[in-house]
């Protein structure tokens, strides 16, 4: 039986992780979970899965949860609570499914405690890839990617020599507005942006998919996960989201991973690696699909992806600023403060204003993250 801790159990990845676990209760034990502000769902999860430890956002919410969970359940809160969930239990694997840069410190704490990581928090590697990968190397733990694209690449590389990889291609659905021109993006609403054609995801990642920021994060993440240069990482629009990504080798052979767009498959692969179990998911029927389509990436149509490549290549604190400015810009869009197209303008302004620092320590990353958030919040149109 594998023991699991989940950071972000009430979000999209967290709830699907628990769905996998409830279908195989003899294989998994939930040791600890964190759930932020959604106490109603969190209380239901605690009563169903009986973790020893649970974390929420605030002291007040911790008191509320404590009154509604089994006796003996320890309830903690805040950043210290997240770190305790990540590092202070008997969990073998920590699923990091928090949204945004709040996932960085708990993930590093889990690595330091010798836990294997099921990584669904892109921002951890985007903001501090050099620190995370060095910590992983020192502790000898595994980082098992949960993103469907990185899971696909991870599976394609099984048993292969990374030195014989020519390039990898990350596929992109194109998001909510993939069939619109830039001119047609003027005045789009939050509701329209949240209507992803293929995937069921949280609000932020759905907006990030529409701007292609999410794909930019995946490019930077792939650089760190697979130790590949940015010249070896391509992006291709694939509207059906059936080929999740593929690897091209020096002999021009290509190995791809295919499946229906269902996050439970890569989640389960991370939970069960190196084994594969039956999943509660639908089989892929290529005959029923009939055709698959592909479009070359247009970096003028999707300037956020261009900025992601530029940020990754520059390195240092630049990806941190790219991520932090985007978090604020997306939050402002969701609140109706700025338009959809102004998201990219906020990011570009922060990147242009920012003075990059090479090989930053964690404290400097935190400082630059705060600076970028403040600057992105201050931009007026």
mmCIF file of C-alpha atoms in Angstrom:
data_model
loop_
_atom_site.group_PDB
_atom_site.id
_atom_site.type_symbol
_atom_site.label_atom_id
_atom_site.label_comp_id
_atom_site.label_asym_id
_atom_site.label_seq_id
_atom_site.Cartn_x
_atom_site.Cartn_y
_atom_site.Cartn_z
ATOM 1 C CA UNK A 1 0.000 0.000 0.000
ATOM 2 C CA UNK A 2 1.351 3.392 -1.036
ATOM 3 C CA UNK A 3 0.870 6.308 1.354
ATOM 4 C CA UNK A 4 -0.169 9.592 -0.270
ATOM 5 C CA UNK A 5 -0.274 13.253 0.818
ATOM 6 C CA UNK A 6 -2.118 15.761 -1.372
ATOM 7 C CA UNK A 7 -1.430 19.490 -1.441
ATOM 8 C CA UNK A 8 -4.572 21.009 -2.941
ATOM 9 C CA UNK A 9 -7.066 18.175 -2.433
ATOM 10 C CA UNK A 10 -10.157 20.300 -3.190
ATOM 11 C CA UNK A 11 -8.975 21.502 -6.612
ATOM 12 C CA UNK A 12 -9.353 19.801 -9.974
ATOM 13 C CA UNK A 13 -6.202 17.640 -9.731
ATOM 14 C CA UNK A 14 -6.753 16.922 -6.034
ATOM 15 C CA UNK A 15 -10.335 15.698 -6.448
ATOM 16 C CA UNK A 16 -9.348 13.519 -9.414
ATOM 17 C CA UNK A 17 -6.457 12.084 -7.392
ATOM 18 C CA UNK A 18 -8.910 11.099 -4.666
ATOM 19 C CA UNK A 19 -11.201 9.611 -7.314
ATOM 20 C CA UNK A 20 -8.344 7.343 -8.405
ATOM 21 C CA UNK A 21 -7.652 6.413 -4.780
ATOM 22 C CA UNK A 22 -11.273 5.566 -3.972
ATOM 23 C CA UNK A 23 -11.314 3.152 -6.916
ATOM 24 C CA UNK A 24 -8.323 1.283 -5.441
ATOM 25 C CA UNK A 25 -8.596 1.612 -1.636
ATOM 26 C CA UNK A 26 -6.511 -1.523 -1.131
ATOM 27 C CA UNK A 27 -3.554 0.125 -2.908
ATOM 28 C CA UNK A 28 -3.485 3.597 -1.319
ATOM 29 C CA UNK A 29 -3.677 5.248 2.073
ATOM 30 C CA UNK A 30 -4.304 9.012 2.303
ATOM 31 C CA UNK A 31 -1.947 10.318 4.992
ATOM 32 C CA UNK A 32 -2.575 14.079 4.743
ATOM 33 C CA UNK A 33 -4.445 16.651 2.651
ATOM 34 C CA UNK A 34 -4.672 20.429 2.322
ATOM 35 C CA UNK A 35 -7.688 22.290 1.022
ATOM 36 C CA UNK A 36 -7.371 26.035 1.349
ATOM 37 C CA UNK A 37 -10.762 27.743 1.760
ATOM 38 C CA UNK A 38 -13.178 25.061 0.542
ATOM 39 C CA UNK A 39 -13.954 23.655 3.973
ATOM 40 C CA UNK A 40 -17.246 22.013 2.958
ATOM 41 C CA UNK A 41 -15.555 19.729 0.443
ATOM 42 C CA UNK A 42 -12.487 19.290 2.619
ATOM 43 C CA UNK A 43 -14.579 18.060 5.550
ATOM 44 C CA UNK A 44 -16.271 15.529 3.246
ATOM 45 C CA UNK A 45 -12.863 14.327 2.059
ATOM 46 C CA UNK A 46 -11.511 13.987 5.598
ATOM 47 C CA UNK A 47 -14.523 11.959 6.689
ATOM 48 C CA UNK A 48 -14.265 9.693 3.646
ATOM 49 C CA UNK A 49 -10.504 9.116 3.434
ATOM 50 C CA UNK A 50 -9.538 9.522 7.132
ATOM 51 C CA UNK A 51 -6.173 11.308 6.775
ATOM 52 C CA UNK A 52 -4.238 11.860 10.002
ATOM 53 C CA UNK A 53 -3.428 15.470 9.098
ATOM 54 C CA UNK A 54 -5.354 18.213 7.282
ATOM 55 C CA UNK A 55 -4.448 21.820 6.506
ATOM 56 C CA UNK A 56 -6.613 24.847 5.657
ATOM 57 C CA UNK A 57 -5.897 28.486 4.815
ATOM 58 C CA UNK A 58 -6.604 30.226 8.147
ATOM 59 C CA UNK A 59 -6.821 29.644 11.891
ATOM 60 C CA UNK A 60 -10.582 30.351 11.843
ATOM 61 C CA UNK A 61 -11.184 27.735 9.160
ATOM 62 C CA UNK A 62 -9.007 25.258 11.067
ATOM 63 C CA UNK A 63 -11.325 25.631 14.070
ATOM 64 C CA UNK A 64 -14.378 25.044 11.854
ATOM 65 C CA UNK A 65 -12.861 21.919 10.303
ATOM 66 C CA UNK A 66 -11.720 20.521 13.660
ATOM 67 C CA UNK A 67 -15.339 20.513 14.870
ATOM 68 C CA UNK A 68 -16.468 18.440 11.873
ATOM 69 C CA UNK A 69 -13.846 15.724 11.454
ATOM 70 C CA UNK A 70 -13.091 12.508 13.379
ATOM 71 C CA UNK A 71 -11.438 12.832 16.767
ATOM 72 C CA UNK A 72 -7.698 12.499 16.508
ATOM 73 C CA UNK A 73 -7.451 14.251 13.152
ATOM 74 C CA UNK A 74 -4.827 16.974 13.422
ATOM 75 C CA UNK A 75 -5.859 20.257 11.758
ATOM 76 C CA UNK A 76 -3.247 22.877 10.867
ATOM 77 C CA UNK A 77 -3.319 26.028 8.751
ATOM 78 C CA UNK A 78 -1.386 28.555 6.663
ATOM 79 C CA UNK A 79 1.983 28.101 4.994
ATOM 80 C CA UNK A 80 3.284 26.162 8.010
ATOM 81 C CA UNK A 81 0.320 23.829 7.639
ATOM 82 C CA UNK A 82 1.107 23.207 3.971
ATOM 83 C CA UNK A 83 4.708 22.421 4.852
ATOM 84 C CA UNK A 84 3.566 20.005 7.571
ATOM 85 C CA UNK A 85 1.269 18.183 5.115
ATOM 86 C CA UNK A 86 4.152 18.005 2.629
ATOM 87 C CA UNK A 87 6.906 16.846 4.938
ATOM 88 C CA UNK A 88 5.753 15.701 8.384
ATOM 89 C CA UNK A 89 3.873 12.459 7.683
ATOM 90 C CA UNK A 90 4.729 8.902 6.624
ATOM 91 C CA UNK A 91 3.641 9.617 3.040
ATOM 92 C CA UNK A 92 5.698 7.965 0.303
ATOM 93 C CA UNK A 93 4.453 10.330 -2.416
ATOM 94 C CA UNK A 94 3.336 13.958 -2.155
ATOM 95 C CA UNK A 95 0.998 15.155 -4.901
ATOM 96 C CA UNK A 96 1.625 18.892 -5.287
ATOM 97 C CA UNK A 97 -1.570 20.245 -6.846
ATOM 98 C CA UNK A 98 -1.564 23.766 -5.403
ATOM 99 C CA UNK A 99 -2.206 26.621 -7.806
ATOM 100 C CA UNK A 100 0.567 29.174 -8.269
ATOM 101 C CA UNK A 101 3.876 29.863 -6.558
ATOM 102 C CA UNK A 102 2.514 28.895 -3.115
ATOM 103 C CA UNK A 103 3.499 25.343 -4.079
ATOM 104 C CA UNK A 104 7.243 26.038 -4.085
ATOM 105 C CA UNK A 105 8.116 25.956 -0.374
ATOM 106 C CA UNK A 106 5.985 22.896 0.485
ATOM 107 C CA UNK A 107 7.413 21.007 -2.511
ATOM 108 C CA UNK A 108 10.973 21.791 -1.412
ATOM 109 C CA UNK A 109 10.073 20.718 2.136
ATOM 110 C CA UNK A 110 8.707 17.411 0.819
ATOM 111 C CA UNK A 111 11.870 16.807 -1.219
ATOM 112 C CA UNK A 112 14.037 17.633 1.808
ATOM 113 C CA UNK A 113 12.043 15.087 3.810
ATOM 114 C CA UNK A 114 12.829 12.431 1.197
ATOM 115 C CA UNK A 115 9.333 12.232 -0.315
ATOM 116 C CA UNK A 116 8.771 11.373 -3.954
ATOM 117 C CA UNK A 117 6.837 14.097 -5.781
ATOM 118 C CA UNK A 118 3.786 13.813 -8.023
ATOM 119 C CA UNK A 119 4.179 17.218 -9.669
ATOM 120 C CA UNK A 120 1.085 19.060 -10.862
ATOM 121 C CA UNK A 121 2.228 22.511 -9.755
ATOM 122 C CA UNK A 122 3.989 23.973 -12.808
ATOM 123 C CA UNK A 123 4.991 27.164 -11.063
ATOM 124 C CA UNK A 124 7.397 25.295 -8.772
ATOM 125 C CA UNK A 125 9.766 24.508 -11.633
ATOM 126 C CA UNK A 126 9.016 27.713 -13.514
ATOM 127 C CA UNK A 127 9.993 29.920 -10.568
ATOM 128 C CA UNK A 128 12.854 27.897 -9.123
ATOM 129 C CA UNK A 129 13.763 25.044 -11.448
ATOM 130 C CA UNK A 130 17.482 25.217 -10.662
ATOM 131 C CA UNK A 131 16.845 24.970 -6.914
ATOM 132 C CA UNK A 132 14.260 22.182 -7.171
ATOM 133 C CA UNK A 133 16.305 20.000 -9.526
ATOM 134 C CA UNK A 134 19.410 20.358 -7.357
ATOM 135 C CA UNK A 135 17.400 19.389 -4.253
ATOM 136 C CA UNK A 136 15.968 16.361 -6.092
ATOM 137 C CA UNK A 137 19.466 15.293 -7.154
ATOM 138 C CA UNK A 138 20.838 15.610 -3.601
ATOM 139 C CA UNK A 139 17.962 13.713 -1.977
ATOM 140 C CA UNK A 140 17.663 11.064 -4.701
ATOM 141 C CA UNK A 141 13.869 11.320 -4.898
ATOM 142 C CA UNK A 142 11.719 10.902 -8.010
ATOM 143 C CA UNK A 143 9.699 13.690 -9.590
ATOM 144 C CA UNK A 144 6.766 12.078 -11.404
ATOM 145 C CA UNK A 145 5.034 14.614 -13.662
ATOM 146 C CA UNK A 146 1.244 14.753 -13.506
ATOM 147 C CA UNK A 147 0.667 17.196 -16.354
ATOM 148 C CA UNK A 148 -0.626 15.080 -19.236
ATOM 149 C CA UNK A 149 2.072 16.433 -21.562
ATOM 150 C CA UNK A 150 5.013 15.779 -19.255
ATOM 151 C CA UNK A 151 3.601 12.432 -18.199
ATOM 152 C CA UNK A 152 3.429 11.540 -21.908
ATOM 153 C CA UNK A 153 7.078 12.488 -22.436
ATOM 154 C CA UNK A 154 8.090 10.646 -19.267
ATOM 155 C CA UNK A 155 6.346 7.515 -20.560
ATOM 156 C CA UNK A 156 7.877 7.862 -24.048
ATOM 157 C CA UNK A 157 11.353 8.117 -22.503
ATOM 158 C CA UNK A 158 10.973 4.968 -20.407
ATOM 159 C CA UNK A 159 13.989 2.787 -21.169
ATOM 160 C CA UNK A 160 15.405 5.309 -23.648
ATOM 161 C CA UNK A 161 18.730 7.149 -23.641
ATOM 162 C CA UNK A 162 18.068 10.895 -23.194
ATOM 163 C CA UNK A 163 21.279 11.633 -25.113
ATOM 164 C CA UNK A 164 19.636 10.121 -28.212
ATOM 165 C CA UNK A 165 16.645 12.483 -28.093
ATOM 166 C CA UNK A 166 16.566 14.979 -30.952
ATOM 167 C CA UNK A 167 13.613 16.971 -29.648
ATOM 168 C CA UNK A 168 10.305 16.719 -27.825
ATOM 169 C CA UNK A 169 7.015 18.202 -28.966
ATOM 170 C CA UNK A 170 4.421 19.336 -26.464
ATOM 171 C CA UNK A 171 0.922 19.382 -27.900
ATOM 172 C CA UNK A 172 -1.550 22.181 -27.159
ATOM 173 C CA UNK A 173 -5.316 22.139 -27.559
ATOM 174 C CA UNK A 174 -5.265 25.847 -28.352
ATOM 175 C CA UNK A 175 -7.627 26.656 -25.497
ATOM 176 C CA UNK A 176 -11.034 28.299 -25.451
ATOM 177 C CA UNK A 177 -10.297 30.699 -28.317
ATOM 178 C CA UNK A 178 -8.210 28.509 -30.622
ATOM 179 C CA UNK A 179 -10.423 29.256 -33.653
ATOM 180 C CA UNK A 180 -10.506 33.029 -33.118
ATOM 181 C CA UNK A 181 -8.191 35.593 -34.630
ATOM 182 C CA UNK A 182 -6.559 38.198 -32.404
ATOM 183 C CA UNK A 183 -9.098 40.734 -33.640
ATOM 184 C CA UNK A 184 -11.872 38.408 -32.464
ATOM 185 C CA UNK A 185 -10.436 38.352 -28.940
ATOM 186 C CA UNK A 186 -11.495 41.939 -28.316
ATOM 187 C CA UNK A 187 -14.189 41.989 -25.652
ATOM 188 C CA UNK A 188 -14.288 38.251 -24.880
ATOM 189 C CA UNK A 189 -15.824 37.500 -21.495
ATOM 190 C CA UNK A 190 -14.585 35.536 -18.499
ATOM 191 C CA UNK A 191 -17.368 33.005 -19.084
ATOM 192 C CA UNK A 192 -16.226 32.443 -22.666
ATOM 193 C CA UNK A 193 -12.592 32.097 -21.608
ATOM 194 C CA UNK A 194 -13.522 29.429 -19.055
ATOM 195 C CA UNK A 195 -15.179 27.167 -21.643
ATOM 196 C CA UNK A 196 -12.305 24.841 -22.465
ATOM 197 C CA UNK A 197 -13.170 22.549 -25.383
ATOM 198 C CA UNK A 198 -11.371 19.421 -24.130
ATOM 199 C CA UNK A 199 -10.290 19.474 -20.489
ATOM 200 C CA UNK A 200 -12.001 19.959 -17.145
ATOM 201 C CA UNK A 201 -9.639 22.206 -15.160
ATOM 202 C CA UNK A 202 -9.631 24.993 -12.594
ATOM 203 C CA UNK A 203 -10.283 28.620 -13.571
ATOM 204 C CA UNK A 204 -6.674 29.842 -13.592
ATOM 205 C CA UNK A 205 -5.276 27.003 -15.670
ATOM 206 C CA UNK A 206 -8.186 27.325 -18.119
ATOM 207 C CA UNK A 207 -7.367 31.010 -18.661
ATOM 208 C CA UNK A 208 -3.674 30.109 -18.923
ATOM 209 C CA UNK A 209 -4.601 27.611 -21.619
ATOM 210 C CA UNK A 210 -6.442 30.292 -23.591
ATOM 211 C CA UNK A 211 -3.471 32.704 -23.432
ATOM 212 C CA UNK A 212 -0.994 29.830 -24.005
ATOM 213 C CA UNK A 213 0.819 30.831 -20.806
ATOM 214 C CA UNK A 214 0.120 27.316 -19.581
ATOM 215 C CA UNK A 215 1.986 25.868 -22.558
ATOM 216 C CA UNK A 216 4.830 28.283 -21.853
ATOM 217 C CA UNK A 217 5.015 26.978 -18.303
ATOM 218 C CA UNK A 218 5.154 23.451 -19.697
ATOM 219 C CA UNK A 219 8.064 24.373 -21.977
ATOM 220 C CA UNK A 220 10.048 25.744 -19.017
ATOM 221 C CA UNK A 221 9.032 22.769 -16.890
ATOM 222 C CA UNK A 222 10.141 20.319 -19.612
ATOM 223 C CA UNK A 223 13.528 22.036 -19.769
ATOM 224 C CA UNK A 224 14.094 21.222 -16.095
ATOM 225 C CA UNK A 225 12.382 17.822 -15.957
ATOM 226 C CA UNK A 226 14.196 16.314 -18.928
ATOM 227 C CA UNK A 227 17.398 18.405 -19.005
ATOM 228 C CA UNK A 228 16.786 19.568 -22.579
ATOM 229 C CA UNK A 229 17.669 22.876 -24.198
ATOM 230 C CA UNK A 230 14.871 25.190 -25.307
ATOM 231 C CA UNK A 231 15.885 24.523 -28.920
ATOM 232 C CA UNK A 232 14.901 20.880 -28.337
ATOM 233 C CA UNK A 233 11.369 21.722 -27.153
ATOM 234 C CA UNK A 234 8.616 22.431 -29.692
ATOM 235 C CA UNK A 235 4.906 23.185 -29.321
ATOM 236 C CA UNK A 236 2.249 22.029 -31.797
ATOM 237 C CA UNK A 237 -1.476 22.777 -31.771
ATOM 238 C CA UNK A 238 -3.475 19.547 -31.746
ATOM 239 C CA UNK A 239 -7.179 20.330 -31.220
ATOM 240 C CA UNK A 240 -8.303 16.800 -30.266
ATOM 241 C CA UNK A 241 -5.826 16.449 -27.340
ATOM 242 C CA UNK A 242 -5.391 12.746 -28.122
ATOM 243 C CA UNK A 243 -1.623 12.775 -28.678
ATOM 244 C CA UNK A 244 -0.496 14.241 -25.371
ATOM 245 C CA UNK A 245 3.105 14.798 -26.499
ATOM 246 C CA UNK A 246 5.800 12.950 -28.416
ATOM 247 C CA UNK A 247 9.550 12.408 -28.533
ATOM 248 C CA UNK A 248 11.674 12.423 -31.681
ATOM 249 C CA UNK A 249 14.985 10.573 -31.592
ATOM 250 C CA UNK A 250 18.184 11.104 -33.570
ATOM 251 C CA UNK A 251 17.219 8.309 -36.001
ATOM 252 C CA UNK A 252 13.982 10.237 -36.816
ATOM 253 C CA UNK A 253 11.838 7.693 -34.965
ATOM 254 C CA UNK A 254 8.957 9.229 -33.021
ATOM 255 C CA UNK A 255 7.320 7.747 -29.937
ATOM 256 C CA UNK A 256 4.028 9.321 -28.856
ATOM 257 C CA UNK A 257 1.646 8.727 -25.959
ATOM 258 C CA UNK A 258 -2.067 8.758 -26.802
ATOM 259 C CA UNK A 259 -5.226 8.704 -24.726
ATOM 260 C CA UNK A 260 -8.537 10.454 -24.153
ATOM 261 C CA UNK A 261 -8.234 13.872 -22.478
ATOM 262 C CA UNK A 262 -8.734 12.600 -18.917
ATOM 263 C CA UNK A 263 -6.342 13.746 -16.210
ATOM 264 C CA UNK A 264 -6.955 10.629 -14.143
ATOM 265 C CA UNK A 265 -4.642 8.646 -16.457
ATOM 266 C CA UNK A 266 -1.459 10.690 -15.832
ATOM 267 C CA UNK A 267 -2.421 11.109 -12.166
ATOM 268 C CA UNK A 268 -2.712 7.357 -11.720
ATOM 269 C CA UNK A 269 0.547 6.752 -13.590
ATOM 270 C CA UNK A 270 2.323 9.000 -11.063
ATOM 271 C CA UNK A 271 0.627 7.230 -8.146
ATOM 272 C CA UNK A 272 1.406 3.688 -9.350
ATOM 273 C CA UNK A 273 4.747 4.147 -11.152
ATOM 274 C CA UNK A 274 6.483 1.949 -12.258
ATOM 275 C CA UNK A 275 3.345 -0.198 -12.423
ATOM 276 C CA UNK A 276 0.141 0.324 -14.396
ATOM 277 C CA UNK A 277 -3.298 -0.500 -13.010
ATOM 278 C CA UNK A 278 -6.772 -0.524 -14.519
ATOM 279 C CA UNK A 279 -8.286 2.972 -14.390
ATOM 280 C CA UNK A 280 -11.904 4.178 -14.139
ATOM 281 C CA UNK A 281 -11.465 5.940 -17.491
ATOM 282 C CA UNK A 282 -12.804 5.533 -21.014
ATOM 283 C CA UNK A 283 -10.769 3.625 -23.613
ATOM 284 C CA UNK A 284 -9.458 5.498 -26.648
ATOM 285 C CA UNK A 285 -11.251 4.551 -29.889
ATOM 286 C CA UNK A 286 -9.217 5.894 -32.808
ATOM 287 C CA UNK A 287 -11.640 4.494 -35.390
ATOM 288 C CA UNK A 288 -14.469 6.477 -33.809
ATOM 289 C CA UNK A 289 -12.329 9.642 -33.796
ATOM 290 C CA UNK A 290 -11.391 9.069 -37.428
ATOM 291 C CA UNK A 291 -8.967 11.961 -37.912
ATOM 292 C CA UNK A 292 -6.420 13.892 -35.882
ATOM 293 C CA UNK A 293 -5.447 17.454 -36.772
ATOM 294 C CA UNK A 294 -2.326 19.548 -36.216
ATOM 295 C CA UNK A 295 -1.446 23.206 -36.704
ATOM 296 C CA UNK A 296 1.907 24.926 -36.524
ATOM 297 C CA UNK A 297 2.309 27.253 -33.560
ATOM 298 C CA UNK A 298 1.797 30.950 -34.316
ATOM 299 C CA UNK A 299 3.864 33.015 -31.869
ATOM 300 C CA UNK A 300 2.285 36.261 -33.086
ATOM 301 C CA UNK A 301 -1.192 34.931 -32.287
ATOM 302 C CA UNK A 302 0.071 33.658 -28.915
ATOM 303 C CA UNK A 303 2.659 36.201 -27.660
ATOM 304 C CA UNK A 304 2.614 34.752 -24.129
ATOM 305 C CA UNK A 305 4.228 31.579 -25.437
ATOM 306 C CA UNK A 306 6.942 33.659 -27.110
ATOM 307 C CA UNK A 307 7.513 35.454 -23.795
ATOM 308 C CA UNK A 308 7.760 32.112 -21.993
ATOM 309 C CA UNK A 309 10.528 30.902 -24.301
ATOM 310 C CA UNK A 310 12.355 34.221 -23.907
ATOM 311 C CA UNK A 311 11.991 34.063 -20.111
ATOM 312 C CA UNK A 312 13.223 30.479 -19.980
ATOM 313 C CA UNK A 313 16.242 31.228 -22.138
ATOM 314 C CA UNK A 314 17.140 34.283 -20.052
ATOM 315 C CA UNK A 315 16.725 32.258 -16.863
ATOM 316 C CA UNK A 316 17.547 33.625 -13.426
ATOM 317 C CA UNK A 317 14.635 35.538 -11.926
ATOM 318 C CA UNK A 318 12.932 36.195 -15.288
ATOM 319 C CA UNK A 319 10.682 33.079 -15.260
ATOM 320 C CA UNK A 320 9.692 33.990 -11.680
ATOM 321 C CA UNK A 321 8.517 37.405 -12.883
ATOM 322 C CA UNK A 322 6.749 35.864 -15.883
ATOM 323 C CA UNK A 323 4.819 33.554 -13.550
ATOM 324 C CA UNK A 324 4.025 36.135 -10.848
ATOM 325 C CA UNK A 325 2.865 38.804 -13.301
ATOM 326 C CA UNK A 326 0.636 36.253 -14.996
ATOM 327 C CA UNK A 327 -0.940 35.160 -11.703
ATOM 328 C CA UNK A 328 -1.916 38.745 -10.935
ATOM 329 C CA UNK A 329 -3.056 39.446 -14.501
ATOM 330 C CA UNK A 330 -5.298 36.370 -14.570
ATOM 331 C CA UNK A 331 -6.758 37.232 -11.153
ATOM 332 C CA UNK A 332 -7.483 40.768 -12.380
ATOM 333 C CA UNK A 333 -9.151 39.416 -15.532
ATOM 334 C CA UNK A 334 -11.310 37.003 -13.525
ATOM 335 C CA UNK A 335 -12.401 39.941 -11.324
ATOM 336 C CA UNK A 336 -13.280 42.029 -14.391
ATOM 337 C CA UNK A 337 -10.545 44.628 -13.784
ATOM 338 C CA UNK A 338 -8.766 44.094 -17.111
ATOM 339 C CA UNK A 339 -9.617 42.592 -20.502
ATOM 340 C CA UNK A 340 -8.426 39.245 -21.822
ATOM 341 C CA UNK A 341 -5.859 40.832 -24.152
ATOM 342 C CA UNK A 342 -4.535 42.999 -21.325
ATOM 343 C CA UNK A 343 -3.277 39.857 -19.557
ATOM 344 C CA UNK A 344 -0.398 39.629 -22.020
ATOM 345 C CA UNK A 345 0.215 43.380 -21.774
ATOM 346 C CA UNK A 346 0.622 43.132 -17.989
ATOM 347 C CA UNK A 347 3.108 40.266 -18.362
ATOM 348 C CA UNK A 348 5.122 42.042 -21.064
ATOM 349 C CA UNK A 349 5.276 45.276 -19.054
ATOM 350 C CA UNK A 350 6.568 43.428 -15.972
ATOM 351 C CA UNK A 351 9.202 41.592 -18.007
ATOM 352 C CA UNK A 352 10.395 44.822 -19.623
ATOM 353 C CA UNK A 353 10.616 46.603 -16.261
ATOM 354 C CA UNK A 354 12.351 43.697 -14.518
ATOM 355 C CA UNK A 355 16.125 43.537 -14.044
ATOM 356 C CA UNK A 356 17.063 39.858 -14.169
ATOM 357 C CA UNK A 357 19.342 38.242 -11.580
ATOM 358 C CA UNK A 358 21.247 35.079 -12.478
ATOM 359 C CA UNK A 359 21.213 31.906 -10.347
ATOM 360 C CA UNK A 360 19.024 33.421 -7.589
ATOM 361 C CA UNK A 361 18.724 32.006 -4.093
ATOM 362 C CA UNK A 362 15.247 31.236 -2.728
ATOM 363 C CA UNK A 363 15.062 34.549 -0.838
ATOM 364 C CA UNK A 364 15.770 36.561 -3.994
ATOM 365 C CA UNK A 365 13.187 34.546 -5.935
ATOM 366 C CA UNK A 366 10.657 35.425 -3.252
ATOM 367 C CA UNK A 367 11.608 39.120 -3.421
ATOM 368 C CA UNK A 368 11.285 39.233 -7.199
ATOM 369 C CA UNK A 369 8.003 37.349 -7.040
ATOM 370 C CA UNK A 370 6.596 39.986 -4.655
ATOM 371 C CA UNK A 371 7.961 42.813 -6.816
ATOM 372 C CA UNK A 372 6.340 41.399 -9.951
ATOM 373 C CA UNK A 373 2.988 40.964 -8.215
ATOM 374 C CA UNK A 374 3.032 44.517 -6.911
ATOM 375 C CA UNK A 375 4.028 45.925 -10.286
ATOM 376 C CA UNK A 376 1.428 43.869 -12.153
ATOM 377 C CA UNK A 377 -1.245 45.028 -9.709
ATOM 378 C CA UNK A 378 -0.281 48.676 -10.228
ATOM 379 C CA UNK A 379 -0.584 48.722 -14.030
ATOM 380 C CA UNK A 380 -3.546 50.789 -15.155
ATOM 381 C CA UNK A 381 -5.095 50.931 -18.621
#
